[in-house]
C-alpha cells in the first residue's frame, strides 16, 4: 500500500564532514503535511470540494483530508458538519438537502457526492504520479449513532473506493471507534487511525487499530505516546496544527504527519522544501 510511512524514510547517506558522534545520530525525516479539508486558501475557494482536493494534489502535499456523511436515504456526500441549515444530515433525504442554499458553496461548487469526489481524486492522483509525486487521501468517516447506517455507509465507501481504483491511496480516520474497528476487519491492509485521543497506542492496537491521529493537546498531555506508538509500529498523526510554535513542538516529538489549515505555511514552519 502507498502510505505516508514511505514518505518518512531516513536518509541513508551522511556527509563525510560529519563527526563520528553526529554520524551515529539518526537523521529525522520531516513529517508529511496533510491539507485539512483540502487546500482552500484561494479567493472564492471552499473546503471539502473537488477543487480544494485538486489544489492540495497540485501543490504536492503529502495528504489531503476530507469528511464523509450519509443522508437518510443512503447518499454519501463530502461535507464536514453533521447539520446543514438546521437539518441533521443523517436524518434528512438527499433531495431535501439539495434545495438548501448551503448546498451551494462559496466556490460555486455544490456539495460533492462521494462517488464524484473519488472519481476526481483518481484522475488527479494518476496525473500526479506521472511526475513521481503522491498525495494520500485522508478519508474521515463521521460518527453515526445508528448501527444500520454505519454498516450501510462503510459498505458503500468500500465499493466506491474499489470502483475508483483508490484502494492503495486511502488512509482512514474517524472519531467513531466502532467504525475504526470494523474497517480494520473489512480492509485489513488499509491504514486506520483513531481521532478521539482517549486511548493509548497499546489500547488501540489491542483493538486492531493500526495507527493514531490525535489533537496536539493529547500529545501535550502524553508526549510518550508518540514513542509508544512508533515502538508498536504505528504511524502517528497530529491535528489540527496551525501555529509555527506548535508545529515545532510536534516536529521535535517526531510525529509522522501534521494535519493543518495552513499547509503552505507549514512547509516553512518545519523547514520543508517542496
PDB file of C-alpha atoms in Angstrom:
ATOM      1  CA  UNK A   1       0.000   0.000   0.000  1.00  0.00           C
ATOM      2  CA  UNK A   2       1.150   3.514  -0.755  1.00  0.00           C
ATOM      3  CA  UNK A   3       1.072   5.102   2.669  1.00  0.00           C
ATOM      4  CA  UNK A   4       2.672   8.070   4.295  1.00  0.00           C
ATOM      5  CA  UNK A   5       5.095   5.727   6.007  1.00  0.00           C
ATOM      6  CA  UNK A   6       7.110   5.561   2.826  1.00  0.00           C
ATOM      7  CA  UNK A   7       7.476   9.347   2.906  1.00  0.00           C
ATOM      8  CA  UNK A   8       9.323   9.247   6.176  1.00  0.00           C
ATOM      9  CA  UNK A   9      12.327   7.124   5.165  1.00  0.00           C
ATOM     10  CA  UNK A  10      15.511   8.079   6.995  1.00  0.00           C
ATOM     11  CA  UNK A  11      18.377   9.454   4.913  1.00  0.00           C
ATOM     12  CA  UNK A  12      20.961   6.750   4.401  1.00  0.00           C
ATOM     13  CA  UNK A  13      23.971   8.819   3.334  1.00  0.00           C
ATOM     14  CA  UNK A  14      25.611  11.324   5.649  1.00  0.00           C
ATOM     15  CA  UNK A  15      28.146  13.955   4.531  1.00  0.00           C
ATOM     16  CA  UNK A  16      31.735  12.893   5.036  1.00  0.00           C
ATOM     17  CA  UNK A  17      32.372  16.037   7.084  1.00  0.00           C
ATOM     18  CA  UNK A  18      30.136  14.875   9.965  1.00  0.00           C
ATOM     19  CA  UNK A  19      31.866  13.962  13.195  1.00  0.00           C
ATOM     20  CA  UNK A  20      31.686  10.366  14.424  1.00  0.00           C
ATOM     21  CA  UNK A  21      29.189  11.390  17.125  1.00  0.00           C
ATOM     22  CA  UNK A  22      26.977  13.166  14.606  1.00  0.00           C
ATOM     23  CA  UNK A  23      27.143  10.217  12.260  1.00  0.00           C
ATOM     24  CA  UNK A  24      25.745   7.963  14.975  1.00  0.00           C
ATOM     25  CA  UNK A  25      22.714  10.181  15.490  1.00  0.00           C
ATOM     26  CA  UNK A  26      19.633   9.231  13.444  1.00  0.00           C
ATOM     27  CA  UNK A  27      18.579  11.701  10.782  1.00  0.00           C
ATOM     28  CA  UNK A  28      14.911  12.578  11.320  1.00  0.00           C
ATOM     29  CA  UNK A  29      12.716  12.854   8.258  1.00  0.00           C
ATOM     30  CA  UNK A  30      10.285  15.752   8.100  1.00  0.00           C
ATOM     31  CA  UNK A  31       6.642  14.934   8.815  1.00  0.00           C
ATOM     32  CA  UNK A  32       4.209  14.806   5.934  1.00  0.00           C
ATOM     33  CA  UNK A  33       1.787  17.713   5.598  1.00  0.00           C
ATOM     34  CA  UNK A  34      -1.927  16.976   5.300  1.00  0.00           C
ATOM     35  CA  UNK A  35      -4.162  19.760   3.981  1.00  0.00           C
ATOM     36  CA  UNK A  36      -7.187  19.910   6.291  1.00  0.00           C
ATOM     37  CA  UNK A  37     -10.332  19.590   4.135  1.00  0.00           C
ATOM     38  CA  UNK A  38      -8.148  20.204   1.121  1.00  0.00           C
ATOM     39  CA  UNK A  39      -6.115  23.269   0.177  1.00  0.00           C
ATOM     40  CA  UNK A  40      -8.696  26.038   0.054  1.00  0.00           C
ATOM     41  CA  UNK A  41      -6.700  29.214   0.717  1.00  0.00           C
ATOM     42  CA  UNK A  42      -7.696  30.812  -2.536  1.00  0.00           C
ATOM     43  CA  UNK A  43     -10.174  33.583  -3.176  1.00  0.00           C
ATOM     44  CA  UNK A  44     -13.579  32.041  -3.749  1.00  0.00           C
ATOM     45  CA  UNK A  45     -12.417  28.557  -2.764  1.00  0.00           C
ATOM     46  CA  UNK A  46     -14.215  26.321  -0.273  1.00  0.00           C
ATOM     47  CA  UNK A  47     -13.252  23.364   1.924  1.00  0.00           C
ATOM     48  CA  UNK A  48     -14.248  19.775   1.182  1.00  0.00           C
ATOM     49  CA  UNK A  49     -14.640  20.426  -2.531  1.00  0.00           C
ATOM     50  CA  UNK A  50     -13.193  18.774  -5.594  1.00  0.00           C
ATOM     51  CA  UNK A  51     -11.234  21.954  -6.321  1.00  0.00           C
ATOM     52  CA  UNK A  52      -9.701  22.079  -2.818  1.00  0.00           C
ATOM     53  CA  UNK A  53      -8.610  18.464  -3.221  1.00  0.00           C
ATOM     54  CA  UNK A  54      -7.121  19.241  -6.631  1.00  0.00           C
ATOM     55  CA  UNK A  55      -5.234  22.242  -5.212  1.00  0.00           C
ATOM     56  CA  UNK A  56      -3.731  20.007  -2.499  1.00  0.00           C
ATOM     57  CA  UNK A  57      -2.626  17.450  -5.086  1.00  0.00           C
ATOM     58  CA  UNK A  58      -1.283  20.137  -7.432  1.00  0.00           C
ATOM     59  CA  UNK A  59       0.832  21.523  -4.586  1.00  0.00           C
ATOM     60  CA  UNK A  60       2.140  18.018  -3.809  1.00  0.00           C
ATOM     61  CA  UNK A  61       1.154  17.949  -0.151  1.00  0.00           C
ATOM     62  CA  UNK A  62       1.655  14.520   1.328  1.00  0.00           C
ATOM     63  CA  UNK A  63      -2.023  14.252   2.234  1.00  0.00           C
ATOM     64  CA  UNK A  64      -5.396  15.873   1.696  1.00  0.00           C
ATOM     65  CA  UNK A  65      -8.213  15.305   4.185  1.00  0.00           C
ATOM     66  CA  UNK A  66     -11.960  15.227   3.559  1.00  0.00           C
ATOM     67  CA  UNK A  67     -15.117  14.328   5.510  1.00  0.00           C
ATOM     68  CA  UNK A  68     -17.920  11.977   4.534  1.00  0.00           C
ATOM     69  CA  UNK A  69     -21.538  11.932   5.720  1.00  0.00           C
ATOM     70  CA  UNK A  70     -24.530   9.781   4.765  1.00  0.00           C
ATOM     71  CA  UNK A  71     -28.046  11.099   4.209  1.00  0.00           C
ATOM     72  CA  UNK A  72     -31.237   9.498   5.489  1.00  0.00           C
ATOM     73  CA  UNK A  73     -31.793   7.775   2.157  1.00  0.00           C
ATOM     74  CA  UNK A  74     -28.244   6.456   1.901  1.00  0.00           C
ATOM     75  CA  UNK A  75     -26.476   9.020  -0.267  1.00  0.00           C
ATOM     76  CA  UNK A  76     -22.814   9.640   0.628  1.00  0.00           C
ATOM     77  CA  UNK A  77     -21.654  13.264   0.455  1.00  0.00           C
ATOM     78  CA  UNK A  78     -18.396  15.085   1.201  1.00  0.00           C
ATOM     79  CA  UNK A  79     -19.295  17.550   3.958  1.00  0.00           C
ATOM     80  CA  UNK A  80     -17.978  18.294   7.431  1.00  0.00           C
ATOM     81  CA  UNK A  81     -20.832  19.408   9.682  1.00  0.00           C
ATOM     82  CA  UNK A  82     -23.483  16.979  10.889  1.00  0.00           C
ATOM     83  CA  UNK A  83     -26.099  19.677  10.225  1.00  0.00           C
ATOM     84  CA  UNK A  84     -26.879  21.736   7.147  1.00  0.00           C
ATOM     85  CA  UNK A  85     -29.022  24.808   7.837  1.00  0.00           C
ATOM     86  CA  UNK A  86     -30.677  23.110  10.793  1.00  0.00           C
ATOM     87  CA  UNK A  87     -31.168  19.780   9.017  1.00  0.00           C
ATOM     88  CA  UNK A  88     -29.407  16.766  10.541  1.00  0.00           C
ATOM     89  CA  UNK A  89     -27.800  15.182   7.503  1.00  0.00           C
ATOM     90  CA  UNK A  90     -28.194  11.556   8.541  1.00  0.00           C
ATOM     91  CA  UNK A  91     -31.914  12.197   9.183  1.00  0.00           C
ATOM     92  CA  UNK A  92     -32.594  14.183   6.003  1.00  0.00           C
ATOM     93  CA  UNK A  93     -33.165  12.932   2.430  1.00  0.00           C
ATOM     94  CA  UNK A  94     -30.602  13.999  -0.152  1.00  0.00           C
ATOM     95  CA  UNK A  95     -33.139  15.824  -2.329  1.00  0.00           C
ATOM     96  CA  UNK A  96     -34.139  17.978   0.659  1.00  0.00           C
ATOM     97  CA  UNK A  97     -30.527  18.969   1.269  1.00  0.00           C
ATOM     98  CA  UNK A  98     -30.087  19.855  -2.405  1.00  0.00           C
ATOM     99  CA  UNK A  99     -32.751  22.535  -2.073  1.00  0.00           C
ATOM    100  CA  UNK A 100     -30.883  24.369   0.717  1.00  0.00           C
ATOM    101  CA  UNK A 101     -28.837  27.455  -0.063  1.00  0.00           C
ATOM    102  CA  UNK A 102     -25.916  25.984   1.917  1.00  0.00           C
ATOM    103  CA  UNK A 103     -25.724  23.131  -0.570  1.00  0.00           C
ATOM    104  CA  UNK A 104     -24.060  25.560  -2.968  1.00  0.00           C
ATOM    105  CA  UNK A 105     -20.668  26.513  -1.540  1.00  0.00           C
ATOM    106  CA  UNK A 106     -18.844  29.828  -1.801  1.00  0.00           C
ATOM    107  CA  UNK A 107     -16.684  28.394  -4.571  1.00  0.00           C
ATOM    108  CA  UNK A 108     -19.815  27.978  -6.674  1.00  0.00           C
ATOM    109  CA  UNK A 109     -19.499  24.201  -6.425  1.00  0.00           C
ATOM    110  CA  UNK A 110     -22.235  22.120  -4.856  1.00  0.00           C
ATOM    111  CA  UNK A 111     -21.593  19.645  -2.040  1.00  0.00           C
ATOM    112  CA  UNK A 112     -19.906  16.712  -3.828  1.00  0.00           C
ATOM    113  CA  UNK A 113     -21.264  13.217  -3.995  1.00  0.00           C
ATOM    114  CA  UNK A 114     -18.624  10.828  -2.690  1.00  0.00           C
ATOM    115  CA  UNK A 115     -18.568   8.919  -5.963  1.00  0.00           C
ATOM    116  CA  UNK A 116     -17.890  12.095  -7.954  1.00  0.00           C
ATOM    117  CA  UNK A 117     -15.261  13.208  -5.451  1.00  0.00           C
ATOM    118  CA  UNK A 118     -13.386   9.895  -5.594  1.00  0.00           C
ATOM    119  CA  UNK A 119     -13.526   9.831  -9.382  1.00  0.00           C
ATOM    120  CA  UNK A 120     -11.888  13.274  -9.402  1.00  0.00           C
ATOM    121  CA  UNK A 121      -9.336  12.074  -6.836  1.00  0.00           C
ATOM    122  CA  UNK A 122      -8.410   9.131  -9.026  1.00  0.00           C
ATOM    123  CA  UNK A 123      -7.858  11.357 -12.062  1.00  0.00           C
ATOM    124  CA  UNK A 124      -5.786  13.891 -10.075  1.00  0.00           C
ATOM    125  CA  UNK A 125      -3.602  11.238  -8.447  1.00  0.00           C
ATOM    126  CA  UNK A 126      -2.912   9.365 -11.668  1.00  0.00           C
ATOM    127  CA  UNK A 127      -1.802  12.609 -13.325  1.00  0.00           C
ATOM    128  CA  UNK A 128       0.326  13.457 -10.299  1.00  0.00           C
ATOM    129  CA  UNK A 129       2.044  10.056 -10.377  1.00  0.00           C
ATOM    130  CA  UNK A 130       3.425  10.846 -13.815  1.00  0.00           C
ATOM    131  CA  UNK A 131       5.563  13.473 -12.073  1.00  0.00           C
ATOM    132  CA  UNK A 132       6.753  10.996  -9.444  1.00  0.00           C
ATOM    133  CA  UNK A 133       4.670  12.535  -6.632  1.00  0.00           C
ATOM    134  CA  UNK A 134       1.914  11.118  -4.450  1.00  0.00           C
ATOM    135  CA  UNK A 135      -0.745  12.604  -2.177  1.00  0.00           C
ATOM    136  CA  UNK A 136      -2.513  10.314   0.286  1.00  0.00           C
ATOM    137  CA  UNK A 137      -6.283  10.649   0.729  1.00  0.00           C
ATOM    138  CA  UNK A 138      -7.181  11.091   4.403  1.00  0.00           C
ATOM    139  CA  UNK A 139     -10.746   9.826   4.449  1.00  0.00           C
ATOM    140  CA  UNK A 140     -12.615  10.901   7.595  1.00  0.00           C
ATOM    141  CA  UNK A 141     -15.766   8.958   8.361  1.00  0.00           C
ATOM    142  CA  UNK A 142     -18.094  10.999  10.553  1.00  0.00           C
ATOM    143  CA  UNK A 143     -19.658   9.228  13.579  1.00  0.00           C
ATOM    144  CA  UNK A 144     -23.099   7.674  13.288  1.00  0.00           C
ATOM    145  CA  UNK A 145     -25.295   6.566  16.181  1.00  0.00           C
ATOM    146  CA  UNK A 146     -27.377   4.030  14.260  1.00  0.00           C
ATOM    147  CA  UNK A 147     -25.515   0.812  13.503  1.00  0.00           C
ATOM    148  CA  UNK A 148     -27.505   0.113  10.347  1.00  0.00           C
ATOM    149  CA  UNK A 149     -26.435   3.448   8.893  1.00  0.00           C
ATOM    150  CA  UNK A 150     -22.821   2.778   9.811  1.00  0.00           C
ATOM    151  CA  UNK A 151     -22.901  -0.636   8.099  1.00  0.00           C
ATOM    152  CA  UNK A 152     -24.542   0.884   5.041  1.00  0.00           C
ATOM    153  CA  UNK A 153     -22.060   3.755   4.854  1.00  0.00           C
ATOM    154  CA  UNK A 154     -18.986   1.548   5.226  1.00  0.00           C
ATOM    155  CA  UNK A 155     -20.247  -0.859   2.593  1.00  0.00           C
ATOM    156  CA  UNK A 156     -20.824   1.958   0.127  1.00  0.00           C
ATOM    157  CA  UNK A 157     -17.455   3.516   0.920  1.00  0.00           C
ATOM    158  CA  UNK A 158     -15.591   0.291   0.226  1.00  0.00           C
ATOM    159  CA  UNK A 159     -17.496  -0.181  -3.038  1.00  0.00           C
ATOM    160  CA  UNK A 160     -16.824   3.410  -4.135  1.00  0.00           C
ATOM    161  CA  UNK A 161     -13.106   3.144  -3.361  1.00  0.00           C
ATOM    162  CA  UNK A 162     -12.897  -0.065  -5.378  1.00  0.00           C
ATOM    163  CA  UNK A 163     -14.666   1.444  -8.381  1.00  0.00           C
ATOM    164  CA  UNK A 164     -12.378   4.478  -8.312  1.00  0.00           C
ATOM    165  CA  UNK A 165      -9.276   2.283  -8.059  1.00  0.00           C
ATOM    166  CA  UNK A 166      -8.096   4.091  -4.917  1.00  0.00           C
ATOM    167  CA  UNK A 167      -7.536   1.182  -2.562  1.00  0.00           C
ATOM    168  CA  UNK A 168      -3.820   1.936  -2.287  1.00  0.00           C
ATOM    169  CA  UNK A 169      -4.319   5.671  -1.776  1.00  0.00           C
ATOM    170  CA  UNK A 170      -6.628   5.719   1.263  1.00  0.00           C
ATOM    171  CA  UNK A 171      -5.810   6.433   4.908  1.00  0.00           C
ATOM    172  CA  UNK A 172      -8.982   6.163   7.018  1.00  0.00           C
ATOM    173  CA  UNK A 173      -9.513   8.354  10.084  1.00  0.00           C
ATOM    174  CA  UNK A 174     -12.521   8.615  12.385  1.00  0.00           C
ATOM    175  CA  UNK A 175     -13.742   9.617  15.839  1.00  0.00           C
ATOM    176  CA  UNK A 176     -16.043   6.589  15.636  1.00  0.00           C
ATOM    177  CA  UNK A 177     -14.200   3.770  17.409  1.00  0.00           C
ATOM    178  CA  UNK A 178     -16.666   1.134  16.190  1.00  0.00           C
ATOM    179  CA  UNK A 179     -16.197   2.290  12.598  1.00  0.00           C
ATOM    180  CA  UNK A 180     -12.416   2.086  13.002  1.00  0.00           C
ATOM    181  CA  UNK A 181     -12.593  -1.460  14.332  1.00  0.00           C
ATOM    182  CA  UNK A 182     -14.972  -2.513  11.561  1.00  0.00           C
ATOM    183  CA  UNK A 183     -12.699  -1.051   8.892  1.00  0.00           C
ATOM    184  CA  UNK A 184      -9.676  -2.967  10.166  1.00  0.00           C
ATOM    185  CA  UNK A 185     -11.672  -6.158   9.667  1.00  0.00           C
ATOM    186  CA  UNK A 186     -13.208  -5.225   6.310  1.00  0.00           C
ATOM    187  CA  UNK A 187      -9.998  -3.764   4.841  1.00  0.00           C
ATOM    188  CA  UNK A 188      -7.137  -5.257   6.875  1.00  0.00           C
ATOM    189  CA  UNK A 189      -4.427  -3.937   4.537  1.00  0.00           C
ATOM    190  CA  UNK A 190      -5.536  -0.281   4.762  1.00  0.00           C
ATOM    191  CA  UNK A 191      -4.324   2.083   7.494  1.00  0.00           C
ATOM    192  CA  UNK A 192      -6.949   3.200  10.002  1.00  0.00           C
ATOM    193  CA  UNK A 193      -6.310   5.904  12.617  1.00  0.00           C
ATOM    194  CA  UNK A 194      -8.495   6.814  15.584  1.00  0.00           C
ATOM    195  CA  UNK A 195      -9.013  10.528  16.261  1.00  0.00           C
ATOM    196  CA  UNK A 196     -10.596  10.895  19.702  1.00  0.00           C
ATOM    197  CA  UNK A 197      -7.414  10.681  21.773  1.00  0.00           C
ATOM    198  CA  UNK A 198      -8.876   8.859  24.779  1.00  0.00           C
ATOM    199  CA  UNK A 199      -6.927   5.610  24.309  1.00  0.00           C
ATOM    200  CA  UNK A 200      -3.211   4.854  24.468  1.00  0.00           C
ATOM    201  CA  UNK A 201      -1.465   3.372  21.426  1.00  0.00           C
ATOM    202  CA  UNK A 202      -1.304  -0.016  23.156  1.00  0.00           C
ATOM    203  CA  UNK A 203      -5.037   0.048  23.860  1.00  0.00           C
ATOM    204  CA  UNK A 204      -5.735   0.894  20.232  1.00  0.00           C
ATOM    205  CA  UNK A 205      -3.514  -1.869  18.909  1.00  0.00           C
ATOM    206  CA  UNK A 206      -5.280  -4.358  21.154  1.00  0.00           C
ATOM    207  CA  UNK A 207      -8.479  -3.387  19.344  1.00  0.00           C
ATOM    208  CA  UNK A 208      -6.819  -3.979  15.985  1.00  0.00           C
ATOM    209  CA  UNK A 209      -6.482  -0.298  15.045  1.00  0.00           C
ATOM    210  CA  UNK A 210      -3.275   0.304  13.137  1.00  0.00           C
ATOM    211  CA  UNK A 211      -2.462   3.990  13.740  1.00  0.00           C
ATOM    212  CA  UNK A 212      -3.186   7.099  15.815  1.00  0.00           C
ATOM    213  CA  UNK A 213      -4.082  10.631  14.786  1.00  0.00           C
ATOM    214  CA  UNK A 214      -4.680  12.830  17.837  1.00  0.00           C
ATOM    215  CA  UNK A 215      -5.174  16.518  18.514  1.00  0.00           C
ATOM    216  CA  UNK A 216      -1.928  18.216  19.544  1.00  0.00           C
ATOM    217  CA  UNK A 217      -3.292  18.767  23.073  1.00  0.00           C
ATOM    218  CA  UNK A 218      -3.346  14.986  23.601  1.00  0.00           C
ATOM    219  CA  UNK A 219       0.360  14.814  22.855  1.00  0.00           C
ATOM    220  CA  UNK A 220       0.975  17.779  25.146  1.00  0.00           C
ATOM    221  CA  UNK A 221      -0.574  15.667  27.913  1.00  0.00           C
ATOM    222  CA  UNK A 222       1.009  12.373  26.758  1.00  0.00           C
ATOM    223  CA  UNK A 223       4.183  13.067  24.766  1.00  0.00           C
ATOM    224  CA  UNK A 224       5.278   9.493  25.485  1.00  0.00           C
ATOM    225  CA  UNK A 225       2.506   8.201  23.241  1.00  0.00           C
ATOM    226  CA  UNK A 226       4.472   9.132  20.118  1.00  0.00           C
ATOM    227  CA  UNK A 227       7.363   6.811  21.001  1.00  0.00           C
ATOM    228  CA  UNK A 228       4.993   4.156  22.320  1.00  0.00           C
ATOM    229  CA  UNK A 229       3.106   4.175  19.023  1.00  0.00           C
ATOM    230  CA  UNK A 230       6.295   4.032  16.970  1.00  0.00           C
ATOM    231  CA  UNK A 231       7.604   1.143  19.068  1.00  0.00           C
ATOM    232  CA  UNK A 232       4.379  -0.680  18.206  1.00  0.00           C
ATOM    233  CA  UNK A 233       4.883   0.005  14.512  1.00  0.00           C
ATOM    234  CA  UNK A 234       2.090   2.579  14.316  1.00  0.00           C
ATOM    235  CA  UNK A 235       2.021   5.740  12.218  1.00  0.00           C
ATOM    236  CA  UNK A 236       1.462   8.886  14.296  1.00  0.00           C
ATOM    237  CA  UNK A 237      -0.517  11.865  13.073  1.00  0.00           C
ATOM    238  CA  UNK A 238      -1.497  15.095  14.813  1.00  0.00           C
ATOM    239  CA  UNK A 239      -4.319  17.570  14.124  1.00  0.00           C
ATOM    240  CA  UNK A 240      -5.013  20.497  13.651  1.00  0.00           C
ATOM    241  CA  UNK A 241      -1.697  22.361  13.989  1.00  0.00           C
ATOM    242  CA  UNK A 242      -1.945  25.991  12.860  1.00  0.00           C
ATOM    243  CA  UNK A 243       0.930  27.850  14.552  1.00  0.00           C
ATOM    244  CA  UNK A 244       4.703  27.700  13.989  1.00  0.00           C
ATOM    245  CA  UNK A 245       5.354  27.136  17.702  1.00  0.00           C
ATOM    246  CA  UNK A 246       3.116  24.088  17.886  1.00  0.00           C
ATOM    247  CA  UNK A 247       4.477  22.816  14.588  1.00  0.00           C
ATOM    248  CA  UNK A 248       7.992  22.845  16.027  1.00  0.00           C
ATOM    249  CA  UNK A 249       6.831  21.040  19.168  1.00  0.00           C
ATOM    250  CA  UNK A 250       5.256  18.273  17.098  1.00  0.00           C
ATOM    251  CA  UNK A 251       8.340  18.141  14.883  1.00  0.00           C
ATOM    252  CA  UNK A 252      10.501  17.569  17.955  1.00  0.00           C
ATOM    253  CA  UNK A 253       8.199  14.807  19.179  1.00  0.00           C
ATOM    254  CA  UNK A 254       8.740  13.019  15.887  1.00  0.00           C
ATOM    255  CA  UNK A 255       5.184  12.731  14.561  1.00  0.00           C
ATOM    256  CA  UNK A 256       4.851  11.276  11.078  1.00  0.00           C
ATOM    257  CA  UNK A 257       2.359  13.718   9.656  1.00  0.00           C
ATOM    258  CA  UNK A 258       0.720  17.016  10.574  1.00  0.00           C
ATOM    259  CA  UNK A 259      -2.805  17.990   9.556  1.00  0.00           C
ATOM    260  CA  UNK A 260      -3.163  21.750   9.229  1.00  0.00           C
ATOM    261  CA  UNK A 261      -5.347  24.528   7.891  1.00  0.00           C
ATOM    262  CA  UNK A 262      -2.106  26.234   6.782  1.00  0.00           C
ATOM    263  CA  UNK A 263      -0.341  23.639   4.625  1.00  0.00           C
ATOM    264  CA  UNK A 264       1.699  26.128   2.627  1.00  0.00           C
ATOM    265  CA  UNK A 265       2.946  27.916   5.744  1.00  0.00           C
ATOM    266  CA  UNK A 266       3.613  24.570   7.436  1.00  0.00           C
ATOM    267  CA  UNK A 267       6.331  23.886   4.891  1.00  0.00           C
ATOM    268  CA  UNK A 268       8.122  26.990   6.101  1.00  0.00           C
ATOM    269  CA  UNK A 269       7.469  26.295   9.775  1.00  0.00           C
ATOM    270  CA  UNK A 270       9.067  22.864   9.699  1.00  0.00           C
ATOM    271  CA  UNK A 271      11.745  23.764   7.174  1.00  0.00           C
ATOM    272  CA  UNK A 272      10.466  21.533   4.413  1.00  0.00           C
ATOM    273  CA  UNK A 273      11.084  22.243   0.750  1.00  0.00           C
ATOM    274  CA  UNK A 274       8.519  21.316  -1.871  1.00  0.00           C
TER     275      UNK A 274
END
